[in-house]
């Protein structure tokens, strides 16, 4: 009887040890992975990008009143977001193809706006990934005039400071990337160039509509 009990106890111990070894060999289920949370979209921070568009300017010199052409350049700025409102500053510089040529009484007037630059504040409202904003500040425009007669021509240019105001819509279509459509009205007042002892004065009022792409840091 004692031998039978010893054999049963030994068998039980063997079964227990074997079951533990088998359990140790079973694959362990990995704990569930924590969900990946995308970083919250924000407009706060620096941004930079290119733009391209079209400009048309009212000048009013010797019967001409309209210069137009393609404009393009880049912008750099910084935004602060507070709730649904965004405040920012932005500067840009544009090369301009706006030009016009007129001949009056045998005298040809060739007019160009070689470049435009602005430094502006921005204030806007965020609706989802879309920012609707107004903008305004200072502007610089360069005006170049060439007057030609048969066999001779003279040129001069002037860069004037004035104001600009406008607005636009910007869409944050991906993390760190946005696209915008923007309109600016620029007025740099009277510009005078002197050629051969004659002053030619024009009032340079420009309109710019452009699209742009920004990368946000």
mmCIF file with all atom_site columns, C-alpha atoms in Angstrom:
data_model
loop_
_atom_site.group_PDB
_atom_site.id
_atom_site.type_symbol
_atom_site.label_atom_id
_atom_site.label_alt_id
_atom_site.label_comp_id
_atom_site.label_asym_id
_atom_site.label_entity_id
_atom_site.label_seq_id
_atom_site.pdbx_PDB_ins_code
_atom_site.Cartn_x
_atom_site.Cartn_y
_atom_site.Cartn_z
_atom_site.occupancy
_atom_site.B_iso_or_equiv
_atom_site.pdbx_formal_charge
_atom_site.auth_seq_id
_atom_site.auth_comp_id
_atom_site.auth_asym_id
_atom_site.auth_atom_id
_atom_site.pdbx_PDB_model_num
ATOM 1   C CA . UNK A 1 1   ? 0.000   0.000   0.000   1.00 0.00 ? 1   UNK A CA 1
ATOM 2   C CA . UNK A 1 2   ? 2.796   2.390   0.912   1.00 0.00 ? 2   UNK A CA 1
ATOM 3   C CA . UNK A 1 3   ? 4.590   1.626   -2.365  1.00 0.00 ? 3   UNK A CA 1
ATOM 4   C CA . UNK A 1 4   ? 1.392   2.387   -4.324  1.00 0.00 ? 4   UNK A CA 1
ATOM 5   C CA . UNK A 1 5   ? 1.021   5.753   -2.613  1.00 0.00 ? 5   UNK A CA 1
ATOM 6   C CA . UNK A 1 6   ? 4.637   6.618   -3.358  1.00 0.00 ? 6   UNK A CA 1
ATOM 7   C CA . UNK A 1 7   ? 4.184   5.690   -7.029  1.00 0.00 ? 7   UNK A CA 1
ATOM 8   C CA . UNK A 1 8   ? 1.016   7.816   -7.300  1.00 0.00 ? 8   UNK A CA 1
ATOM 9   C CA . UNK A 1 9   ? 2.753   10.786  -5.682  1.00 0.00 ? 9   UNK A CA 1
ATOM 10  C CA . UNK A 1 10  ? 5.719   10.476  -8.030  1.00 0.00 ? 10  UNK A CA 1
ATOM 11  C CA . UNK A 1 11  ? 3.383   10.256  -11.035 1.00 0.00 ? 11  UNK A CA 1
ATOM 12  C CA . UNK A 1 12  ? 1.496   13.341  -9.893  1.00 0.00 ? 12  UNK A CA 1
ATOM 13  C CA . UNK A 1 13  ? 4.729   15.276  -9.478  1.00 0.00 ? 13  UNK A CA 1
ATOM 14  C CA . UNK A 1 14  ? 5.872   14.225  -12.944 1.00 0.00 ? 14  UNK A CA 1
ATOM 15  C CA . UNK A 1 15  ? 2.581   15.264  -14.529 1.00 0.00 ? 15  UNK A CA 1
ATOM 16  C CA . UNK A 1 16  ? 2.728   18.651  -12.768 1.00 0.00 ? 16  UNK A CA 1
ATOM 17  C CA . UNK A 1 17  ? 6.328   19.308  -13.848 1.00 0.00 ? 17  UNK A CA 1
ATOM 18  C CA . UNK A 1 18  ? 5.528   18.272  -17.413 1.00 0.00 ? 18  UNK A CA 1
ATOM 19  C CA . UNK A 1 19  ? 2.489   20.530  -17.604 1.00 0.00 ? 19  UNK A CA 1
ATOM 20  C CA . UNK A 1 20  ? 4.522   23.487  -16.348 1.00 0.00 ? 20  UNK A CA 1
ATOM 21  C CA . UNK A 1 21  ? 7.228   22.861  -18.940 1.00 0.00 ? 21  UNK A CA 1
ATOM 22  C CA . UNK A 1 22  ? 4.603   22.666  -21.706 1.00 0.00 ? 22  UNK A CA 1
ATOM 23  C CA . UNK A 1 23  ? 3.005   25.892  -20.528 1.00 0.00 ? 23  UNK A CA 1
ATOM 24  C CA . UNK A 1 24  ? 6.394   27.596  -20.578 1.00 0.00 ? 24  UNK A CA 1
ATOM 25  C CA . UNK A 1 25  ? 6.807   26.590  -24.236 1.00 0.00 ? 25  UNK A CA 1
ATOM 26  C CA . UNK A 1 26  ? 3.472   28.142  -25.267 1.00 0.00 ? 26  UNK A CA 1
ATOM 27  C CA . UNK A 1 27  ? 3.751   31.459  -27.210 1.00 0.00 ? 27  UNK A CA 1
ATOM 28  C CA . UNK A 1 28  ? 2.980   34.487  -25.085 1.00 0.00 ? 28  UNK A CA 1
ATOM 29  C CA . UNK A 1 29  ? 0.412   36.871  -26.592 1.00 0.00 ? 29  UNK A CA 1
ATOM 30  C CA . UNK A 1 30  ? 1.850   40.354  -27.010 1.00 0.00 ? 30  UNK A CA 1
ATOM 31  C CA . UNK A 1 31  ? 0.025   43.123  -25.173 1.00 0.00 ? 31  UNK A CA 1
ATOM 32  C CA . UNK A 1 32  ? -2.220  45.252  -27.385 1.00 0.00 ? 32  UNK A CA 1
ATOM 33  C CA . UNK A 1 33  ? -0.421  48.207  -29.025 1.00 0.00 ? 33  UNK A CA 1
ATOM 34  C CA . UNK A 1 34  ? -1.418  51.667  -27.956 1.00 0.00 ? 34  UNK A CA 1
ATOM 35  C CA . UNK A 1 35  ? -3.247  53.538  -30.730 1.00 0.00 ? 35  UNK A CA 1
ATOM 36  C CA . UNK A 1 36  ? -1.107  55.983  -32.724 1.00 0.00 ? 36  UNK A CA 1
ATOM 37  C CA . UNK A 1 37  ? -2.414  59.497  -32.210 1.00 0.00 ? 37  UNK A CA 1
ATOM 38  C CA . UNK A 1 38  ? -1.615  61.987  -34.976 1.00 0.00 ? 38  UNK A CA 1
ATOM 39  C CA . UNK A 1 39  ? -0.189  65.300  -33.724 1.00 0.00 ? 39  UNK A CA 1
ATOM 40  C CA . UNK A 1 40  ? -2.791  68.022  -33.457 1.00 0.00 ? 40  UNK A CA 1
ATOM 41  C CA . UNK A 1 41  ? -2.874  70.322  -36.481 1.00 0.00 ? 41  UNK A CA 1
ATOM 42  C CA . UNK A 1 42  ? -1.778  73.839  -35.619 1.00 0.00 ? 42  UNK A CA 1
ATOM 43  C CA . UNK A 1 43  ? -1.009  77.016  -37.542 1.00 0.00 ? 43  UNK A CA 1
ATOM 44  C CA . UNK A 1 44  ? 1.531   78.218  -34.977 1.00 0.00 ? 44  UNK A CA 1
ATOM 45  C CA . UNK A 1 45  ? 5.110   78.457  -36.246 1.00 0.00 ? 45  UNK A CA 1
ATOM 46  C CA . UNK A 1 46  ? 7.286   79.608  -39.119 1.00 0.00 ? 46  UNK A CA 1
ATOM 47  C CA . UNK A 1 47  ? 6.458   78.884  -42.749 1.00 0.00 ? 47  UNK A CA 1
ATOM 48  C CA . UNK A 1 48  ? 8.018   79.481  -46.169 1.00 0.00 ? 48  UNK A CA 1
ATOM 49  C CA . UNK A 1 49  ? 7.001   78.842  -49.748 1.00 0.00 ? 49  UNK A CA 1
ATOM 50  C CA . UNK A 1 50  ? 6.650   79.959  -53.372 1.00 0.00 ? 50  UNK A CA 1
ATOM 51  C CA . UNK A 1 51  ? 3.790   81.728  -55.136 1.00 0.00 ? 51  UNK A CA 1
ATOM 52  C CA . UNK A 1 52  ? 2.718   82.647  -58.652 1.00 0.00 ? 52  UNK A CA 1
ATOM 53  C CA . UNK A 1 53  ? -0.093  84.769  -59.997 1.00 0.00 ? 53  UNK A CA 1
ATOM 54  C CA . UNK A 1 54  ? -1.189  87.667  -62.194 1.00 0.00 ? 54  UNK A CA 1
ATOM 55  C CA . UNK A 1 55  ? -1.029  91.418  -61.708 1.00 0.00 ? 55  UNK A CA 1
ATOM 56  C CA . UNK A 1 56  ? -2.742  94.393  -63.314 1.00 0.00 ? 56  UNK A CA 1
ATOM 57  C CA . UNK A 1 57  ? -1.794  97.963  -62.480 1.00 0.00 ? 57  UNK A CA 1
ATOM 58  C CA . UNK A 1 58  ? -3.469  101.309 -63.108 1.00 0.00 ? 58  UNK A CA 1
ATOM 59  C CA . UNK A 1 59  ? -0.848  103.914 -64.049 1.00 0.00 ? 59  UNK A CA 1
ATOM 60  C CA . UNK A 1 60  ? -2.344  106.694 -66.152 1.00 0.00 ? 60  UNK A CA 1
ATOM 61  C CA . UNK A 1 61  ? 0.737   107.951 -68.014 1.00 0.00 ? 61  UNK A CA 1
ATOM 62  C CA . UNK A 1 62  ? 0.389   109.554 -71.487 1.00 0.00 ? 62  UNK A CA 1
ATOM 63  C CA . UNK A 1 63  ? -2.923  107.892 -72.192 1.00 0.00 ? 63  UNK A CA 1
ATOM 64  C CA . UNK A 1 64  ? -1.962  104.444 -70.855 1.00 0.00 ? 64  UNK A CA 1
ATOM 65  C CA . UNK A 1 65  ? -3.765  103.172 -67.815 1.00 0.00 ? 65  UNK A CA 1
ATOM 66  C CA . UNK A 1 66  ? -3.177  99.452  -67.577 1.00 0.00 ? 66  UNK A CA 1
ATOM 67  C CA . UNK A 1 67  ? -0.078  97.282  -67.122 1.00 0.00 ? 67  UNK A CA 1
ATOM 68  C CA . UNK A 1 68  ? -0.463  93.544  -66.673 1.00 0.00 ? 68  UNK A CA 1
ATOM 69  C CA . UNK A 1 69  ? 1.582   90.370  -66.561 1.00 0.00 ? 69  UNK A CA 1
ATOM 70  C CA . UNK A 1 70  ? 2.627   87.319  -64.575 1.00 0.00 ? 70  UNK A CA 1
ATOM 71  C CA . UNK A 1 71  ? 4.089   87.775  -61.082 1.00 0.00 ? 71  UNK A CA 1
ATOM 72  C CA . UNK A 1 72  ? 5.919   85.217  -58.985 1.00 0.00 ? 72  UNK A CA 1
ATOM 73  C CA . UNK A 1 73  ? 8.155   84.937  -55.961 1.00 0.00 ? 73  UNK A CA 1
ATOM 74  C CA . UNK A 1 74  ? 8.128   83.683  -52.391 1.00 0.00 ? 74  UNK A CA 1
ATOM 75  C CA . UNK A 1 75  ? 6.920   84.435  -48.888 1.00 0.00 ? 75  UNK A CA 1
ATOM 76  C CA . UNK A 1 76  ? 8.162   83.889  -45.338 1.00 0.00 ? 76  UNK A CA 1
ATOM 77  C CA . UNK A 1 77  ? 6.093   84.314  -42.207 1.00 0.00 ? 77  UNK A CA 1
ATOM 78  C CA . UNK A 1 78  ? 5.119   83.322  -38.684 1.00 0.00 ? 78  UNK A CA 1
ATOM 79  C CA . UNK A 1 79  ? 1.681   82.496  -37.224 1.00 0.00 ? 79  UNK A CA 1
ATOM 80  C CA . UNK A 1 80  ? 0.311   82.409  -33.662 1.00 0.00 ? 80  UNK A CA 1
ATOM 81  C CA . UNK A 1 81  ? -2.882  80.397  -33.148 1.00 0.00 ? 81  UNK A CA 1
ATOM 82  C CA . UNK A 1 82  ? -5.121  81.145  -30.182 1.00 0.00 ? 82  UNK A CA 1
ATOM 83  C CA . UNK A 1 83  ? -8.183  78.920  -30.270 1.00 0.00 ? 83  UNK A CA 1
ATOM 84  C CA . UNK A 1 84  ? -9.939  79.509  -33.581 1.00 0.00 ? 84  UNK A CA 1
ATOM 85  C CA . UNK A 1 85  ? -8.035  82.732  -34.325 1.00 0.00 ? 85  UNK A CA 1
ATOM 86  C CA . UNK A 1 86  ? -4.677  83.121  -36.050 1.00 0.00 ? 86  UNK A CA 1
ATOM 87  C CA . UNK A 1 87  ? -2.420  86.193  -35.924 1.00 0.00 ? 87  UNK A CA 1
ATOM 88  C CA . UNK A 1 88  ? 0.690   86.462  -38.033 1.00 0.00 ? 88  UNK A CA 1
ATOM 89  C CA . UNK A 1 89  ? 3.292   88.453  -39.925 1.00 0.00 ? 89  UNK A CA 1
ATOM 90  C CA . UNK A 1 90  ? 4.437   87.839  -43.484 1.00 0.00 ? 90  UNK A CA 1
ATOM 91  C CA . UNK A 1 91  ? 6.944   89.285  -45.938 1.00 0.00 ? 91  UNK A CA 1
ATOM 92  C CA . UNK A 1 92  ? 7.213   88.537  -49.639 1.00 0.00 ? 92  UNK A CA 1
ATOM 93  C CA . UNK A 1 93  ? 9.058   89.615  -52.755 1.00 0.00 ? 93  UNK A CA 1
ATOM 94  C CA . UNK A 1 94  ? 7.809   89.213  -56.321 1.00 0.00 ? 94  UNK A CA 1
ATOM 95  C CA . UNK A 1 95  ? 9.384   89.469  -59.707 1.00 0.00 ? 95  UNK A CA 1
ATOM 96  C CA . UNK A 1 96  ? 6.859   91.082  -62.031 1.00 0.00 ? 96  UNK A CA 1
ATOM 97  C CA . UNK A 1 97  ? 6.254   90.856  -65.758 1.00 0.00 ? 97  UNK A CA 1
ATOM 98  C CA . UNK A 1 98  ? 3.684   93.664  -65.735 1.00 0.00 ? 98  UNK A CA 1
ATOM 99  C CA . UNK A 1 99  ? 4.388   95.959  -68.680 1.00 0.00 ? 99  UNK A CA 1
ATOM 100 C CA . UNK A 1 100 ? 2.864   98.184  -71.356 1.00 0.00 ? 100 UNK A CA 1
ATOM 101 C CA . UNK A 1 101 ? 4.049   100.047 -74.444 1.00 0.00 ? 101 UNK A CA 1
ATOM 102 C CA . UNK A 1 102 ? 2.335   103.071 -76.035 1.00 0.00 ? 102 UNK A CA 1
ATOM 103 C CA . UNK A 1 103 ? 3.274   105.419 -78.847 1.00 0.00 ? 103 UNK A CA 1
ATOM 104 C CA . UNK A 1 104 ? 1.897   108.961 -78.690 1.00 0.00 ? 104 UNK A CA 1
ATOM 105 C CA . UNK A 1 105 ? 2.856   111.566 -81.311 1.00 0.00 ? 105 UNK A CA 1
ATOM 106 C CA . UNK A 1 106 ? 5.947   109.644 -82.391 1.00 0.00 ? 106 UNK A CA 1
ATOM 107 C CA . UNK A 1 107 ? 7.153   109.129 -78.783 1.00 0.00 ? 107 UNK A CA 1
ATOM 108 C CA . UNK A 1 108 ? 7.085   105.574 -77.380 1.00 0.00 ? 108 UNK A CA 1
ATOM 109 C CA . UNK A 1 109 ? 6.567   104.990 -73.677 1.00 0.00 ? 109 UNK A CA 1
ATOM 110 C CA . UNK A 1 110 ? 7.646   101.533 -72.406 1.00 0.00 ? 110 UNK A CA 1
ATOM 111 C CA . UNK A 1 111 ? 6.557   100.923 -68.815 1.00 0.00 ? 111 UNK A CA 1
ATOM 112 C CA . UNK A 1 112 ? 7.461   98.033  -66.519 1.00 0.00 ? 112 UNK A CA 1
ATOM 113 C CA . UNK A 1 113 ? 7.070   97.040  -62.877 1.00 0.00 ? 113 UNK A CA 1
ATOM 114 C CA . UNK A 1 114 ? 10.168  94.879  -62.297 1.00 0.00 ? 114 UNK A CA 1
ATOM 115 C CA . UNK A 1 115 ? 9.527   93.922  -58.669 1.00 0.00 ? 115 UNK A CA 1
ATOM 116 C CA . UNK A 1 116 ? 7.099   94.218  -55.767 1.00 0.00 ? 116 UNK A CA 1
ATOM 117 C CA . UNK A 1 117 ? 7.648   93.546  -52.053 1.00 0.00 ? 117 UNK A CA 1
ATOM 118 C CA . UNK A 1 118 ? 5.357   93.677  -49.022 1.00 0.00 ? 118 UNK A CA 1
ATOM 119 C CA . UNK A 1 119 ? 5.568   93.374  -45.220 1.00 0.00 ? 119 UNK A CA 1
ATOM 120 C CA . UNK A 1 120 ? 2.158   92.648  -43.699 1.00 0.00 ? 120 UNK A CA 1
ATOM 121 C CA . UNK A 1 121 ? 0.217   91.551  -40.664 1.00 0.00 ? 121 UNK A CA 1
ATOM 122 C CA . UNK A 1 122 ? -2.408  88.810  -40.935 1.00 0.00 ? 122 UNK A CA 1
ATOM 123 C CA . UNK A 1 123 ? -5.468  87.979  -38.825 1.00 0.00 ? 123 UNK A CA 1
ATOM 124 C CA . UNK A 1 124 ? -7.745  85.070  -39.578 1.00 0.00 ? 124 UNK A CA 1
ATOM 125 C CA . UNK A 1 125 ? -10.321 82.545  -38.423 1.00 0.00 ? 125 UNK A CA 1
ATOM 126 C CA . UNK A 1 126 ? -9.807  78.772  -38.533 1.00 0.00 ? 126 UNK A CA 1
ATOM 127 C CA . UNK A 1 127 ? -12.637 76.480  -39.650 1.00 0.00 ? 127 UNK A CA 1
ATOM 128 C CA . UNK A 1 128 ? -11.311 72.912  -39.600 1.00 0.00 ? 128 UNK A CA 1
ATOM 129 C CA . UNK A 1 129 ? -8.257  72.789  -41.878 1.00 0.00 ? 129 UNK A CA 1
ATOM 130 C CA . UNK A 1 130 ? -9.172  76.120  -43.536 1.00 0.00 ? 130 UNK A CA 1
ATOM 131 C CA . UNK A 1 131 ? -7.893  79.564  -42.547 1.00 0.00 ? 131 UNK A CA 1
ATOM 132 C CA . UNK A 1 132 ? -9.788  82.640  -43.785 1.00 0.00 ? 132 UNK A CA 1
ATOM 133 C CA . UNK A 1 133 ? -7.739  85.797  -43.271 1.00 0.00 ? 133 UNK A CA 1
ATOM 134 C CA . UNK A 1 134 ? -7.344  89.523  -43.895 1.00 0.00 ? 134 UNK A CA 1
ATOM 135 C CA . UNK A 1 135 ? -3.938  91.111  -44.398 1.00 0.00 ? 135 UNK A CA 1
ATOM 136 C CA . UNK A 1 136 ? -2.448  94.590  -44.615 1.00 0.00 ? 136 UNK A CA 1
ATOM 137 C CA . UNK A 1 137 ? 0.749   96.574  -44.226 1.00 0.00 ? 137 UNK A CA 1
ATOM 138 C CA . UNK A 1 138 ? 3.496   98.266  -46.213 1.00 0.00 ? 138 UNK A CA 1
ATOM 139 C CA . UNK A 1 139 ? 4.526   97.741  -49.849 1.00 0.00 ? 139 UNK A CA 1
ATOM 140 C CA . UNK A 1 140 ? 7.323   98.686  -52.245 1.00 0.00 ? 140 UNK A CA 1
ATOM 141 C CA . UNK A 1 141 ? 7.043   98.861  -56.029 1.00 0.00 ? 141 UNK A CA 1
ATOM 142 C CA . UNK A 1 142 ? 9.693   99.590  -58.627 1.00 0.00 ? 142 UNK A CA 1
ATOM 143 C CA . UNK A 1 143 ? 8.517   101.455 -61.742 1.00 0.00 ? 143 UNK A CA 1
ATOM 144 C CA . UNK A 1 144 ? 10.703  101.603 -64.854 1.00 0.00 ? 144 UNK A CA 1
ATOM 145 C CA . UNK A 1 145 ? 10.037  103.939 -67.791 1.00 0.00 ? 145 UNK A CA 1
ATOM 146 C CA . UNK A 1 146 ? 11.799  104.139 -71.149 1.00 0.00 ? 146 UNK A CA 1
ATOM 147 C CA . UNK A 1 147 ? 10.943  107.003 -73.533 1.00 0.00 ? 147 UNK A CA 1
ATOM 148 C CA . UNK A 1 148 ? 12.035  106.522 -77.147 1.00 0.00 ? 148 UNK A CA 1
ATOM 149 C CA . UNK A 1 149 ? 12.028  108.624 -80.303 1.00 0.00 ? 149 UNK A CA 1
ATOM 150 C CA . UNK A 1 150 ? 13.434  107.541 -83.661 1.00 0.00 ? 150 UNK A CA 1
ATOM 151 C CA . UNK A 1 151 ? 17.165  107.037 -83.122 1.00 0.00 ? 151 UNK A CA 1
ATOM 152 C CA . UNK A 1 152 ? 17.312  107.674 -79.355 1.00 0.00 ? 152 UNK A CA 1
ATOM 153 C CA . UNK A 1 153 ? 15.910  106.519 -76.001 1.00 0.00 ? 153 UNK A CA 1
ATOM 154 C CA . UNK A 1 154 ? 16.378  107.271 -72.303 1.00 0.00 ? 154 UNK A CA 1
ATOM 155 C CA . UNK A 1 155 ? 15.322  105.298 -69.208 1.00 0.00 ? 155 UNK A CA 1
ATOM 156 C CA . UNK A 1 156 ? 14.782  105.905 -65.523 1.00 0.00 ? 156 UNK A CA 1
ATOM 157 C CA . UNK A 1 157 ? 13.169  104.079 -62.608 1.00 0.00 ? 157 UNK A CA 1
ATOM 158 C CA . UNK A 1 158 ? 11.879  104.780 -59.113 1.00 0.00 ? 158 UNK A CA 1
ATOM 159 C CA . UNK A 1 159 ? 11.052  102.601 -56.119 1.00 0.00 ? 159 UNK A CA 1
ATOM 160 C CA . UNK A 1 160 ? 8.257   103.919 -53.906 1.00 0.00 ? 160 UNK A CA 1
ATOM 161 C CA . UNK A 1 161 ? 6.803   102.849 -50.563 1.00 0.00 ? 161 UNK A CA 1
ATOM 162 C CA . UNK A 1 162 ? 3.061   102.719 -49.927 1.00 0.00 ? 162 UNK A CA 1
ATOM 163 C CA . UNK A 1 163 ? 0.372   100.472 -48.489 1.00 0.00 ? 163 UNK A CA 1
ATOM 164 C CA . UNK A 1 164 ? -1.322  97.181  -49.263 1.00 0.00 ? 164 UNK A CA 1
ATOM 165 C CA . UNK A 1 165 ? -4.482  95.447  -48.110 1.00 0.00 ? 165 UNK A CA 1
ATOM 166 C CA . UNK A 1 166 ? -6.142  92.184  -49.065 1.00 0.00 ? 166 UNK A CA 1
ATOM 167 C CA . UNK A 1 167 ? -7.243  88.755  -47.967 1.00 0.00 ? 167 UNK A CA 1
ATOM 168 C CA . UNK A 1 168 ? -7.196  85.096  -48.773 1.00 0.00 ? 168 UNK A CA 1
ATOM 169 C CA . UNK A 1 169 ? -8.040  81.490  -47.959 1.00 0.00 ? 169 UNK A CA 1
ATOM 170 C CA . UNK A 1 170 ? -5.419  78.940  -46.892 1.00 0.00 ? 170 UNK A CA 1
ATOM 171 C CA . UNK A 1 171 ? -5.980  75.174  -46.643 1.00 0.00 ? 171 UNK A CA 1
ATOM 172 C CA . UNK A 1 172 ? -3.833  72.879  -44.456 1.00 0.00 ? 172 UNK A CA 1
ATOM 173 C CA . UNK A 1 173 ? -4.141  69.836  -46.740 1.00 0.00 ? 173 UNK A CA 1
ATOM 174 C CA . UNK A 1 174 ? -1.453  67.732  -44.984 1.00 0.00 ? 174 UNK A CA 1
ATOM 175 C CA . UNK A 1 175 ? 0.705   67.843  -41.870 1.00 0.00 ? 175 UNK A CA 1
ATOM 176 C CA . UNK A 1 176 ? 3.120   70.808  -42.362 1.00 0.00 ? 176 UNK A CA 1
ATOM 177 C CA . UNK A 1 177 ? 1.721   71.737  -45.818 1.00 0.00 ? 177 UNK A CA 1
ATOM 178 C CA . UNK A 1 178 ? -0.823  74.359  -46.871 1.00 0.00 ? 178 UNK A CA 1
ATOM 179 C CA . UNK A 1 179 ? -2.001  75.971  -50.111 1.00 0.00 ? 179 UNK A CA 1
ATOM 180 C CA . UNK A 1 180 ? -3.503  79.442  -50.467 1.00 0.00 ? 180 UNK A CA 1
ATOM 181 C CA . UNK A 1 181 ? -5.317  81.809  -52.807 1.00 0.00 ? 181 UNK A CA 1
ATOM 182 C CA . UNK A 1 182 ? -4.747  85.510  -52.083 1.00 0.00 ? 182 UNK A CA 1
ATOM 183 C CA . UNK A 1 183 ? -5.629  88.970  -53.385 1.00 0.00 ? 183 UNK A CA 1
ATOM 184 C CA . UNK A 1 184 ? -3.623  92.151  -52.655 1.00 0.00 ? 184 UNK A CA 1
ATOM 185 C CA . UNK A 1 185 ? -4.348  95.772  -53.529 1.00 0.00 ? 185 UNK A CA 1
ATOM 186 C CA . UNK A 1 186 ? -1.152  97.858  -53.572 1.00 0.00 ? 186 UNK A CA 1
ATOM 187 C CA . UNK A 1 187 ? -0.940  101.659 -53.789 1.00 0.00 ? 187 UNK A CA 1
ATOM 188 C CA . UNK A 1 188 ? 2.453   103.377 -53.728 1.00 0.00 ? 188 UNK A CA 1
ATOM 189 C CA . UNK A 1 189 ? 1.186   106.847 -54.623 1.00 0.00 ? 189 UNK A CA 1
ATOM 190 C CA . UNK A 1 190 ? 2.748   109.137 -57.225 1.00 0.00 ? 190 UNK A CA 1
ATOM 191 C CA . UNK A 1 191 ? 5.958   108.004 -58.902 1.00 0.00 ? 191 UNK A CA 1
ATOM 192 C CA . UNK A 1 192 ? 8.030   110.511 -60.873 1.00 0.00 ? 192 UNK A CA 1
ATOM 193 C CA . UNK A 1 193 ? 10.854  109.721 -63.288 1.00 0.00 ? 193 UNK A CA 1
ATOM 194 C CA . UNK A 1 194 ? 12.868  112.486 -64.973 1.00 0.00 ? 194 UNK A CA 1
ATOM 195 C CA . UNK A 1 195 ? 14.006  112.070 -68.573 1.00 0.00 ? 195 UNK A CA 1
ATOM 196 C CA . UNK A 1 196 ? 15.734  114.774 -70.650 1.00 0.00 ? 196 UNK A CA 1
ATOM 197 C CA . UNK A 1 197 ? 14.613  117.484 -68.275 1.00 0.00 ? 197 UNK A CA 1
ATOM 198 C CA . UNK A 1 198 ? 10.971  116.385 -68.318 1.00 0.00 ? 198 UNK A CA 1
ATOM 199 C CA . UNK A 1 199 ? 9.212   114.875 -65.307 1.00 0.00 ? 199 UNK A CA 1
ATOM 200 C CA . UNK A 1 200 ? 6.773   112.036 -65.928 1.00 0.00 ? 200 UNK A CA 1
ATOM 201 C CA . UNK A 1 201 ? 4.459   111.365 -62.990 1.00 0.00 ? 201 UNK A CA 1
ATOM 202 C CA . UNK A 1 202 ? 2.197   108.338 -62.563 1.00 0.00 ? 202 UNK A CA 1
ATOM 203 C CA . UNK A 1 203 ? 0.015   106.960 -59.761 1.00 0.00 ? 203 UNK A CA 1
ATOM 204 C CA . UNK A 1 204 ? 0.919   103.299 -59.329 1.00 0.00 ? 204 UNK A CA 1
ATOM 205 C CA . UNK A 1 205 ? -2.029  101.227 -58.081 1.00 0.00 ? 205 UNK A CA 1
ATOM 206 C CA . UNK A 1 206 ? -1.582  97.497  -58.464 1.00 0.00 ? 206 UNK A CA 1
ATOM 207 C CA . UNK A 1 207 ? -3.783  94.417  -58.071 1.00 0.00 ? 207 UNK A CA 1
ATOM 208 C CA . UNK A 1 208 ? -2.281  90.990  -57.443 1.00 0.00 ? 208 UNK A CA 1
ATOM 209 C CA . UNK A 1 209 ? -4.070  87.639  -57.351 1.00 0.00 ? 209 UNK A CA 1
ATOM 210 C CA . UNK A 1 210 ? -1.914  84.605  -56.695 1.00 0.00 ? 210 UNK A CA 1
ATOM 211 C CA . UNK A 1 211 ? -1.749  81.041  -55.462 1.00 0.00 ? 211 UNK A CA 1
ATOM 212 C CA . UNK A 1 212 ? 0.918   79.830  -53.074 1.00 0.00 ? 212 UNK A CA 1
ATOM 213 C CA . UNK A 1 213 ? 2.299   76.783  -51.294 1.00 0.00 ? 213 UNK A CA 1
ATOM 214 C CA . UNK A 1 214 ? 3.700   76.869  -47.734 1.00 0.00 ? 214 UNK A CA 1
ATOM 215 C CA . UNK A 1 215 ? 5.762   74.461  -45.673 1.00 0.00 ? 215 UNK A CA 1
ATOM 216 C CA . UNK A 1 216 ? 5.194   74.880  -41.914 1.00 0.00 ? 216 UNK A CA 1
ATOM 217 C CA . UNK A 1 217 ? 8.061   74.155  -39.511 1.00 0.00 ? 217 UNK A CA 1
#
